[in-house]
Short mmCIF file of C-alpha atoms in Angstrom, two decimals:
data_model
loop_
_atom_site.label_atom_id
_atom_site.label_comp_id
_atom_site.label_asym_id
_atom_site.label_seq_id
_atom_site.Cartn_x
_atom_site.Cartn_y
_atom_site.Cartn_z
CA UNK Q 1 35.68 10.60 29.03
CA UNK Q 2 34.12 7.55 27.53
CA UNK Q 3 30.36 6.92 27.22
CA UNK Q 4 28.67 5.43 30.24
CA UNK Q 5 26.83 2.72 28.33
CA UNK Q 6 28.12 0.50 25.40
CA UNK Q 7 25.29 -0.85 23.27
CA UNK Q 8 25.40 -2.93 20.02
CA UNK Q 9 22.37 -3.05 17.90
CA UNK Q 10 21.36 -4.61 14.53
CA UNK Q 11 19.09 -3.12 11.85
CA UNK Q 12 17.82 -4.03 8.55
CA UNK Q 13 18.04 -1.70 5.47
CA UNK Q 14 14.42 -0.37 5.82
CA UNK Q 15 13.35 3.19 6.24
CA UNK Q 16 11.39 2.25 9.55
CA UNK Q 17 14.79 1.69 11.09
CA UNK Q 18 15.18 5.58 10.96
CA UNK Q 19 14.54 6.11 14.77
CA UNK Q 20 17.25 3.72 15.76
CA UNK Q 21 19.75 5.07 13.01
CA UNK Q 22 19.02 8.71 13.83
CA UNK Q 23 19.61 8.02 17.52
CA UNK Q 24 23.09 6.90 16.72
CA UNK Q 25 23.83 9.15 13.92
CA UNK Q 26 22.50 12.48 15.15
CA UNK Q 27 23.70 12.44 18.68
CA UNK Q 28 20.61 11.47 20.60
CA UNK Q 29 22.22 8.30 22.02
CA UNK Q 30 25.49 10.12 22.91
CA UNK Q 31 23.47 12.80 24.89
CA UNK Q 32 22.27 10.05 27.03
CA UNK Q 33 25.68 8.60 27.63
CA UNK Q 34 25.44 5.84 25.14
CA UNK Q 35 28.13 4.64 22.64
CA UNK Q 36 25.65 3.03 20.12
CA UNK Q 37 27.27 0.76 17.49
CA UNK Q 38 24.92 -0.14 14.59
CA UNK Q 39 25.35 -3.20 12.23
CA UNK Q 40 23.41 -3.46 9.11
CA UNK Q 41 22.03 -6.99 8.32
CA UNK Q 42 21.01 -8.67 5.24
CA UNK Q 43 17.99 -10.79 6.48
CA UNK Q 44 15.63 -10.95 9.35
CA UNK Q 45 16.83 -14.58 10.18
CA UNK Q 46 20.29 -13.00 10.75
CA UNK Q 47 18.91 -10.47 13.04
CA UNK Q 48 17.04 -13.11 15.02
CA UNK Q 49 20.03 -15.52 15.38
CA UNK Q 50 22.71 -12.72 16.21
CA UNK Q 51 20.28 -11.65 19.10
CA UNK Q 52 20.07 -15.15 20.25
CA UNK Q 53 23.71 -15.71 20.27
CA UNK Q 54 24.58 -12.38 21.91
CA UNK Q 55 26.09 -10.54 19.09
CA UNK Q 56 23.54 -7.79 19.62
CA UNK Q 57 21.97 -6.50 22.79
CA UNK Q 58 18.94 -5.31 20.83
CA UNK Q 59 17.81 -4.88 17.31
CA UNK Q 60 15.11 -3.23 14.86
CA UNK Q 61 12.83 -6.24 14.49
CA UNK Q 62 9.63 -7.37 13.18
CA UNK Q 63 6.79 -6.89 15.50
CA UNK Q 64 5.97 -10.64 15.91
CA UNK Q 65 9.53 -11.80 15.82
CA UNK Q 66 10.12 -11.51 19.63
CA UNK Q 67 6.83 -13.50 20.25
CA UNK Q 68 8.17 -16.06 17.93
CA UNK Q 69 11.49 -16.33 19.80
CA UNK Q 70 9.62 -16.52 23.30
CA UNK Q 71 7.14 -19.20 21.92
CA UNK Q 72 9.88 -21.42 20.81
CA UNK Q 73 9.36 -20.97 16.99
CA UNK Q 74 13.03 -20.17 16.38
CA UNK Q 75 15.98 -22.60 15.98
CA UNK Q 76 18.03 -20.47 18.34
CA UNK Q 77 15.64 -19.53 21.11
CA UNK Q 78 16.49 -16.47 23.10
CA UNK Q 79 13.87 -14.61 25.36
CA UNK Q 80 13.30 -11.28 23.75
CA UNK Q 81 11.26 -8.39 25.23
CA UNK Q 82 9.75 -5.22 23.36
CA UNK Q 83 10.05 -1.88 25.35
CA UNK Q 84 9.75 0.41 22.35
CA UNK Q 85 7.83 0.50 19.14
CA UNK Q 86 9.57 2.05 16.15
CA UNK Q 87 6.53 3.41 14.42
CA UNK Q 88 3.09 2.67 12.93
CA UNK Q 89 2.60 1.52 9.39
CA UNK Q 90 4.88 1.92 6.27
CA UNK Q 91 4.27 -1.31 4.35
CA UNK Q 92 2.76 -1.73 0.84
CA UNK Q 93 1.67 -4.65 -1.31
CA UNK Q 94 3.20 -4.29 -4.81
CA UNK Q 95 2.69 -6.58 -7.77
CA UNK Q 96 4.10 -6.98 -11.34
CA UNK Q 97 2.76 -4.95 -14.19
CA UNK Q 98 1.38 -8.20 -15.76
CA UNK Q 99 -0.57 -8.87 -12.64
CA UNK Q 100 -1.82 -5.30 -12.40
CA UNK Q 101 -3.04 -5.65 -16.09
CA UNK Q 102 -4.96 -8.61 -15.26
CA UNK Q 103 -6.38 -7.14 -12.06
CA UNK Q 104 -7.27 -3.94 -14.11
CA UNK Q 105 -9.32 -6.17 -16.43
CA UNK Q 106 -11.34 -7.29 -13.34
CA UNK Q 107 -12.14 -3.89 -12.12
CA UNK Q 108 -9.02 -2.73 -10.14
CA UNK Q 109 -8.51 0.86 -9.83
CA UNK Q 110 -5.21 2.70 -8.88
CA UNK Q 111 -6.88 4.10 -5.64
CA UNK Q 112 -5.28 1.62 -3.02
CA UNK Q 113 -8.73 0.53 -1.86
CA UNK Q 114 -7.93 -2.74 -0.18
CA UNK Q 115 -11.56 -4.25 -0.76
CA UNK Q 116 -11.53 -3.38 -4.48
CA UNK Q 117 -8.04 -4.40 -5.07
CA UNK Q 118 -8.76 -7.84 -3.23
CA UNK Q 119 -11.90 -8.45 -5.32
CA UNK Q 120 -10.06 -7.91 -8.53
CA UNK Q 121 -7.15 -10.09 -7.33
CA UNK Q 122 -9.58 -12.87 -6.30
CA UNK Q 123 -11.24 -12.69 -9.95
CA UNK Q 124 -7.82 -12.95 -11.60
CA UNK Q 125 -6.84 -15.91 -9.40
CA UNK Q 126 -9.81 -17.72 -10.12
CA UNK Q 127 -9.48 -16.94 -13.88
CA UNK Q 128 -5.86 -18.27 -13.80
CA UNK Q 129 -6.94 -21.50 -11.97
CA UNK Q 130 -9.52 -22.27 -14.68
CA UNK Q 131 -6.99 -21.74 -17.27
CA UNK Q 132 -4.62 -24.15 -15.47
CA UNK Q 133 -1.97 -21.58 -14.64
CA UNK Q 134 0.35 -21.96 -11.65
CA UNK Q 135 -0.64 -19.98 -8.56
CA UNK Q 136 0.75 -16.49 -8.20
CA UNK Q 137 3.69 -16.28 -6.08
CA UNK Q 138 3.86 -13.54 -3.34
CA UNK Q 139 6.91 -12.73 -1.28
CA UNK Q 140 6.96 -11.72 2.49
CA UNK Q 141 10.08 -10.89 4.53
CA UNK Q 142 9.81 -13.53 7.25
CA UNK Q 143 7.29 -16.12 8.26
CA UNK Q 144 6.79 -14.27 11.69
CA UNK Q 145 6.39 -10.94 10.32
CA UNK Q 146 3.48 -8.26 10.24
CA UNK Q 147 3.81 -8.68 6.32
CA UNK Q 148 2.97 -12.24 6.31
CA UNK Q 149 0.08 -11.73 8.73
CA UNK Q 150 -1.36 -8.57 7.17
CA UNK Q 151 -1.11 -10.08 3.63
CA UNK Q 152 -2.80 -13.26 4.78
CA UNK Q 153 -5.49 -11.27 6.67
CA UNK Q 154 -6.37 -9.01 3.66
CA UNK Q 155 -6.45 -11.97 1.26
CA UNK Q 156 -8.67 -14.19 3.57
CA UNK Q 157 -11.20 -11.22 4.15
CA UNK Q 158 -11.40 -10.78 0.30
CA UNK Q 159 -12.22 -14.35 -0.03
CA UNK Q 160 -8.78 -15.76 -1.15
CA UNK Q 161 -7.30 -18.62 0.74
CA UNK Q 162 -3.66 -17.61 1.14
CA UNK Q 163 -2.75 -21.24 2.06
CA UNK Q 164 -4.02 -22.78 -1.15
CA UNK Q 165 -4.93 -20.28 -3.82
CA UNK Q 166 -1.53 -18.43 -3.92
CA UNK Q 167 2.07 -19.30 -3.08
CA UNK Q 168 3.86 -17.46 -0.11
CA UNK Q 169 7.65 -17.46 -0.13
CA UNK Q 170 10.29 -15.61 1.83
CA UNK Q 171 12.55 -13.03 0.30
CA UNK Q 172 14.72 -10.42 2.22
CA UNK Q 173 13.42 -6.86 1.84
CA UNK Q 174 16.36 -5.47 -0.30
CA UNK Q 175 15.86 -8.16 -2.84
CA UNK Q 176 12.23 -7.83 -3.38
CA UNK Q 177 12.18 -5.29 -6.21
CA UNK Q 178 15.04 -7.29 -8.07
CA UNK Q 179 13.19 -10.50 -7.66
CA UNK Q 180 9.91 -9.02 -9.09
CA UNK Q 181 11.80 -7.45 -12.05
CA UNK Q 182 13.39 -10.94 -12.63
CA UNK Q 183 9.79 -12.49 -12.58
CA UNK Q 184 10.87 -14.79 -9.75
CA UNK Q 185 7.80 -13.48 -7.97
CA UNK Q 186 4.49 -11.82 -8.97
CA UNK Q 187 4.00 -9.70 -5.97
CA UNK Q 188 5.21 -8.89 -2.35
CA UNK Q 189 4.49 -7.09 0.76
CA UNK Q 190 7.40 -5.10 2.30
CA UNK Q 191 8.26 -1.92 4.08
CA UNK Q 192 9.62 1.20 2.06
CA UNK Q 193 11.61 2.05 0.34
CA UNK Q 194 11.40 -1.27 -1.66
CA UNK Q 195 7.89 -0.70 -3.06
CA UNK Q 196 8.65 2.78 -4.35
CA UNK Q 197 11.96 1.38 -5.76
CA UNK Q 198 10.01 -0.97 -7.97
CA UNK Q 199 7.81 1.71 -9.14
CA UNK Q 200 10.68 3.95 -9.90
CA UNK Q 201 12.28 1.05 -11.90
CA UNK Q 202 8.99 0.71 -13.94
CA UNK Q 203 8.59 -2.90 -12.83
CA UNK Q 204 5.85 -2.73 -10.16
CA UNK Q 205 2.68 -1.29 -9.13
CA UNK Q 206 1.55 -0.57 -5.62
CA UNK Q 207 -2.03 -1.85 -4.93
CA UNK Q 208 -2.67 -1.30 -1.35
CA UNK Q 209 -0.92 -0.24 1.83
CA UNK Q 210 -0.79 -1.33 5.35
CA UNK Q 211 -2.17 2.09 6.57
CA UNK Q 212 -5.42 1.12 4.86
CA UNK Q 213 -5.44 -2.58 5.85
CA UNK Q 214 -5.30 -1.69 9.46
CA UNK Q 215 -5.00 2.00 10.24
CA UNK Q 216 -2.09 3.27 12.52
CA UNK Q 217 -1.05 -0.60 13.09
CA UNK Q 218 2.30 -1.99 14.52
CA UNK Q 219 5.08 -2.77 12.38
CA UNK Q 220 8.82 -2.75 13.62
CA UNK Q 221 10.01 -2.73 17.26
CA UNK Q 222 13.13 -2.67 19.41
CA UNK Q 223 13.61 -6.30 20.34
CA UNK Q 224 15.93 -6.57 23.47
CA UNK Q 225 17.74 -9.76 24.87
CA UNK Q 226 15.88 -10.07 28.08
CA UNK Q 227 19.08 -11.22 29.88
CA UNK Q 228 20.84 -7.99 28.81
CA UNK Q 229 17.73 -5.77 29.84
CA UNK Q 230 17.82 -7.45 33.25
CA UNK Q 231 21.77 -6.94 33.52
CA UNK Q 232 21.63 -3.40 32.27
CA UNK Q 233 18.61 -1.66 33.29
CA UNK Q 234 20.08 1.76 33.32
CA UNK Q 235 21.60 1.34 29.73
CA UNK Q 236 18.19 0.25 28.64
CA UNK Q 237 16.32 3.18 30.16
CA UNK Q 238 18.79 5.61 28.80
CA UNK Q 239 18.42 4.16 25.22
CA UNK Q 240 14.69 4.44 25.47
CA UNK Q 241 15.04 8.21 26.17
CA UNK Q 242 17.25 8.46 23.37
CA UNK Q 243 14.80 6.73 21.03
CA UNK Q 244 12.08 8.89 22.19
CA UNK Q 245 13.88 12.15 21.42
CA UNK Q 246 14.94 10.66 17.91
CA UNK Q 247 11.36 9.64 17.11
CA UNK Q 248 10.05 13.09 17.88
CA UNK Q 249 12.77 14.64 15.67
CA UNK Q 250 12.03 12.17 12.81
CA UNK Q 251 8.41 13.05 12.95
CA UNK Q 252 9.02 16.71 12.41
CA UNK Q 253 8.53 17.52 8.71
CA UNK Q 254 11.35 20.12 8.99
CA UNK Q 255 13.74 17.33 9.63
CA UNK Q 256 12.68 15.17 6.77
CA UNK Q 257 15.43 16.24 4.34
CA UNK Q 258 18.15 15.75 6.74
CA UNK Q 259 16.77 12.41 7.71
CA UNK Q 260 16.43 11.27 4.14
CA UNK Q 261 20.16 12.22 3.56
CA UNK Q 262 21.24 10.15 6.67
CA UNK Q 263 19.20 7.41 5.51
CA UNK Q 264 20.54 7.48 1.93
CA UNK Q 265 24.23 6.67 3.08
CA UNK Q 266 25.67 3.35 1.79
CA UNK Q 267 25.88 2.10 5.41
CA UNK Q 268 22.12 2.48 5.86
CA UNK Q 269 19.80 2.32 2.73
CA UNK Q 270 22.24 3.35 0.06
CA UNK Q 271 19.43 4.72 -2.25
CA UNK Q 272 18.69 8.20 -3.35
CA UNK Q 273 16.86 10.41 -1.00
CA UNK Q 274 14.05 10.89 -3.56
CA UNK Q 275 13.14 7.22 -3.20
CA UNK Q 276 12.66 7.73 0.57
CA UNK Q 277 10.51 10.81 0.44
CA UNK Q 278 7.25 8.75 -0.18
CA UNK Q 279 7.41 7.22 3.34
CA UNK Q 280 8.00 10.57 4.83
CA UNK Q 281 5.22 12.54 2.97
CA UNK Q 282 2.72 9.59 2.45
CA UNK Q 283 2.47 10.64 -1.22
CA UNK Q 284 3.16 7.56 -3.20
CA UNK Q 285 3.73 6.90 -6.92
CA UNK Q 286 1.83 3.91 -7.52
CA UNK Q 287 2.92 3.07 -11.09
CA UNK Q 288 1.71 3.96 -14.50
CA UNK Q 289 1.60 7.54 -13.51
CA UNK Q 290 -0.88 7.14 -10.73
CA UNK Q 291 -0.42 8.67 -7.42
CA UNK Q 292 -2.17 8.89 -4.00
CA UNK Q 293 -1.52 10.55 -0.71
CA UNK Q 294 -2.33 8.29 2.41
CA UNK Q 295 -3.08 9.83 5.76
CA UNK Q 296 -0.87 8.37 8.52
CA UNK Q 297 1.22 6.30 6.18
CA UNK Q 298 4.05 6.03 8.50
CA UNK Q 299 4.26 7.44 11.95
CA UNK Q 300 7.53 7.43 13.71
CA UNK Q 301 6.35 9.29 16.90
CA UNK Q 302 2.75 10.73 16.70
CA UNK Q 303 -0.40 8.85 18.00
CA UNK Q 304 1.60 6.94 20.79
CA UNK Q 305 3.54 5.23 17.77
CA UNK Q 306 6.37 4.20 20.32
CA UNK Q 307 4.22 2.65 22.92
CA UNK Q 308 4.50 -1.18 22.99
CA UNK Q 309 0.75 -1.95 23.21
CA UNK Q 310 0.10 -5.56 24.55
CA UNK Q 311 -2.89 -5.61 22.29
CA UNK Q 312 -0.69 -5.27 19.29
CA UNK Q 313 1.37 -8.23 20.50
CA UNK Q 314 -1.76 -10.32 21.11
CA UNK Q 315 -3.14 -9.58 17.70
CA UNK Q 316 -0.06 -10.78 15.99
CA UNK Q 317 -0.45 -13.93 18.35
CA UNK Q 318 -3.97 -14.46 17.00
CA UNK Q 319 -2.64 -14.65 13.61
CA UNK Q 320 0.13 -16.99 14.57
CA UNK Q 321 -2.61 -19.24 15.86
CA UNK Q 322 -4.88 -18.68 12.81
CA UNK Q 323 -2.13 -19.91 10.42
CA UNK Q 324 -0.99 -22.74 12.31
CA UNK Q 325 2.40 -21.36 13.67
CA UNK Q 326 1.42 -22.07 17.29
CA UNK Q 327 -1.32 -23.67 19.25
CA UNK Q 328 -3.68 -21.35 21.46
CA UNK Q 329 -2.99 -22.53 24.99
CA UNK Q 330 -2.91 -20.59 28.36
CA UNK Q 331 0.80 -20.95 28.39
CA UNK Q 332 1.33 -19.47 24.91
CA UNK Q 333 -1.12 -16.71 25.50
CA UNK Q 334 0.72 -15.75 28.77
CA UNK Q 335 4.03 -15.75 26.91
CA UNK Q 336 2.46 -13.49 24.20
CA UNK Q 337 0.91 -11.14 26.76
CA UNK Q 338 4.29 -10.76 28.60
CA UNK Q 339 6.39 -10.10 25.58
CA UNK Q 340 5.67 -6.30 24.99
CA UNK Q 341 6.70 -4.34 27.97
CA UNK Q 342 4.92 -0.99 28.46
CA UNK Q 343 6.18 -0.94 32.16
CA UNK Q 344 9.79 -0.50 31.03
CA UNK Q 345 8.72 2.39 28.48
CA UNK Q 346 6.75 4.12 31.24
CA UNK Q 347 9.57 3.93 33.79
CA UNK Q 348 12.24 5.01 31.46
CA UNK Q 349 10.25 8.12 30.04
CA UNK Q 350 8.39 9.14 33.21
CA UNK Q 351 11.18 11.74 34.11
CA UNK Q 352 10.44 13.38 30.63
CA UNK Q 353 6.83 14.08 31.29
CA UNK Q 354 5.79 12.07 28.26
CA UNK Q 355 2.08 11.51 27.62
CA UNK Q 356 1.20 7.89 28.40
CA UNK Q 357 -1.89 5.88 27.52
CA UNK Q 358 -3.96 5.15 30.50
CA UNK Q 359 -3.96 1.55 29.73
CA UNK Q 360 -1.51 -1.04 28.51
CA UNK Q 361 -3.77 -2.70 25.95
CA UNK Q 362 -6.83 -1.41 23.91
CA UNK Q 363 -9.70 -2.62 21.78
CA UNK Q 364 -8.11 -2.47 18.25
CA UNK Q 365 -10.21 -1.29 15.36
CA UNK Q 366 -12.65 0.55 17.62
CA UNK Q 367 -11.55 4.20 16.91
CA UNK Q 368 -13.10 5.27 13.55
CA UNK Q 369 -11.47 8.78 13.91
CA UNK Q 370 -8.64 10.41 15.44
CA UNK Q 371 -9.59 10.59 19.25
CA UNK Q 372 -8.12 12.51 22.24
CA UNK Q 373 -7.80 9.98 24.98
CA UNK Q 374 -7.21 10.03 28.73
CA UNK Q 375 -3.40 9.96 29.40
CA UNK Q 376 -0.95 10.74 32.12
CA UNK Q 377 1.08 13.75 31.26
CA UNK Q 378 0.35 15.84 28.21
CA UNK Q 379 -2.66 15.17 25.97
CA UNK Q 380 -2.63 12.21 23.40
CA UNK Q 381 -4.49 11.61 20.27
CA UNK Q 382 -4.83 7.83 18.98
CA UNK Q 383 -6.46 6.50 15.93
CA UNK Q 384 -8.05 5.99 13.63
CA UNK Q 385 -7.32 2.38 14.04
CA UNK Q 386 -9.92 0.61 11.88
CA UNK Q 387 -9.37 -2.81 10.09
CA UNK Q 388 -10.59 -2.43 6.44
CA UNK Q 389 -13.27 -5.15 6.86
CA UNK Q 390 -14.71 -3.58 9.84
CA UNK Q 391 -13.57 -6.15 12.28
CA UNK Q 392 -12.76 -5.58 16.09
CA UNK Q 393 -10.20 -7.18 18.02
CA UNK Q 394 -10.82 -6.99 21.89
CA UNK Q 395 -7.94 -8.69 23.71
CA UNK Q 396 -10.26 -9.49 26.60
CA UNK Q 397 -12.32 -11.59 24.29
CA UNK Q 398 -9.40 -13.32 22.55
CA UNK Q 399 -10.82 -16.76 22.39
CA UNK Q 400 -13.96 -15.60 20.66
CA UNK Q 401 -11.83 -13.93 18.14
CA UNK Q 402 -9.58 -16.84 17.49
CA UNK Q 403 -12.78 -19.07 17.05
CA UNK Q 404 -14.20 -16.59 14.63
CA UNK Q 405 -11.24 -16.67 12.43
CA UNK Q 406 -11.28 -20.44 12.36
CA UNK Q 407 -14.72 -20.63 11.04
CA UNK Q 408 -13.57 -20.69 7.42
CA UNK Q 409 -10.09 -20.15 6.07
CA UNK Q 410 -10.99 -17.36 3.90
CA UNK Q 411 -13.04 -15.27 6.26
CA UNK Q 412 -11.77 -12.24 7.93
#
């Protein structure tokens, strides 16, 4: 007897595709009556375009990418919705050994502290400018990515203008470490395992991590063609249940060895399991013998990691406005607000007795410690979710937040 639902999905070779990969490889999708076909892609632009032209029903996507699609920022526009988040955190900022030596001379320590690293980088950038050197070149994976926006947010909060004091270029994730080793770039922001890969090769140094820039913050999502979701609501609901079971399995430390083996296969990451262990444990080798453990470095399930918060989408929208990608208008705000679909998440998972947040949006940055919150179903713990510079994003006060960010290009 054939599967009830045929679903085709795209993914990029990053560890945060694990929940989608495990759903297909370990039987979670099959148990929900789904024949899930996975296609590995080489760039986020390919993911975006193949969703738009109908090659994929859904895909592992950058959190802001569906917003960009819906806001008309992509060449092949296709309305895309987000009914599921694939996890929180998982990115790092990695620099060349030469840049690290320059930063260390200005007080940087191998402790991942965003403010200290940013101050040292600012001092190095100013020193290089006085000496007449070209700006440092940093790579991100796509213009409309959490990587681009968190890198810019961090730099600006540390007094560095990312639009004029450095150069930002686009490099696909699997090419980052090689581009750094070839001196084509000086640093990058990317998801694992492509930071640990540079450290293992002896060519890079990790200087800070997403989990410290904005704790328990959004990263990758499941982006779904809206037309397909409307045509196949039962298939989508079945997939969300499969992803829920997969995410819970991925979070369990007892499964990490098996998960790393699955992701090591040539069709997924094609890297040794040992290079993947850092994202699973949060224990990172930083370069030069330094190492650190980071709480909540990457969460595939805990702390409502799979809930598609509207406040996450709206924070990405504020950064699109801040850096000139889109104008802040009532129409654009409504498009951004309606892109993430917690209603679909709730309806699909309600039969499972899953713990749901009481609301669809929250004040981002308000939880300084892990906090038990009111939820439907079983209990739920959220946070901490603080930004490193102490800022708060209240989606109900979005106009004021955008105005604050405009008052000086290098102010957080």
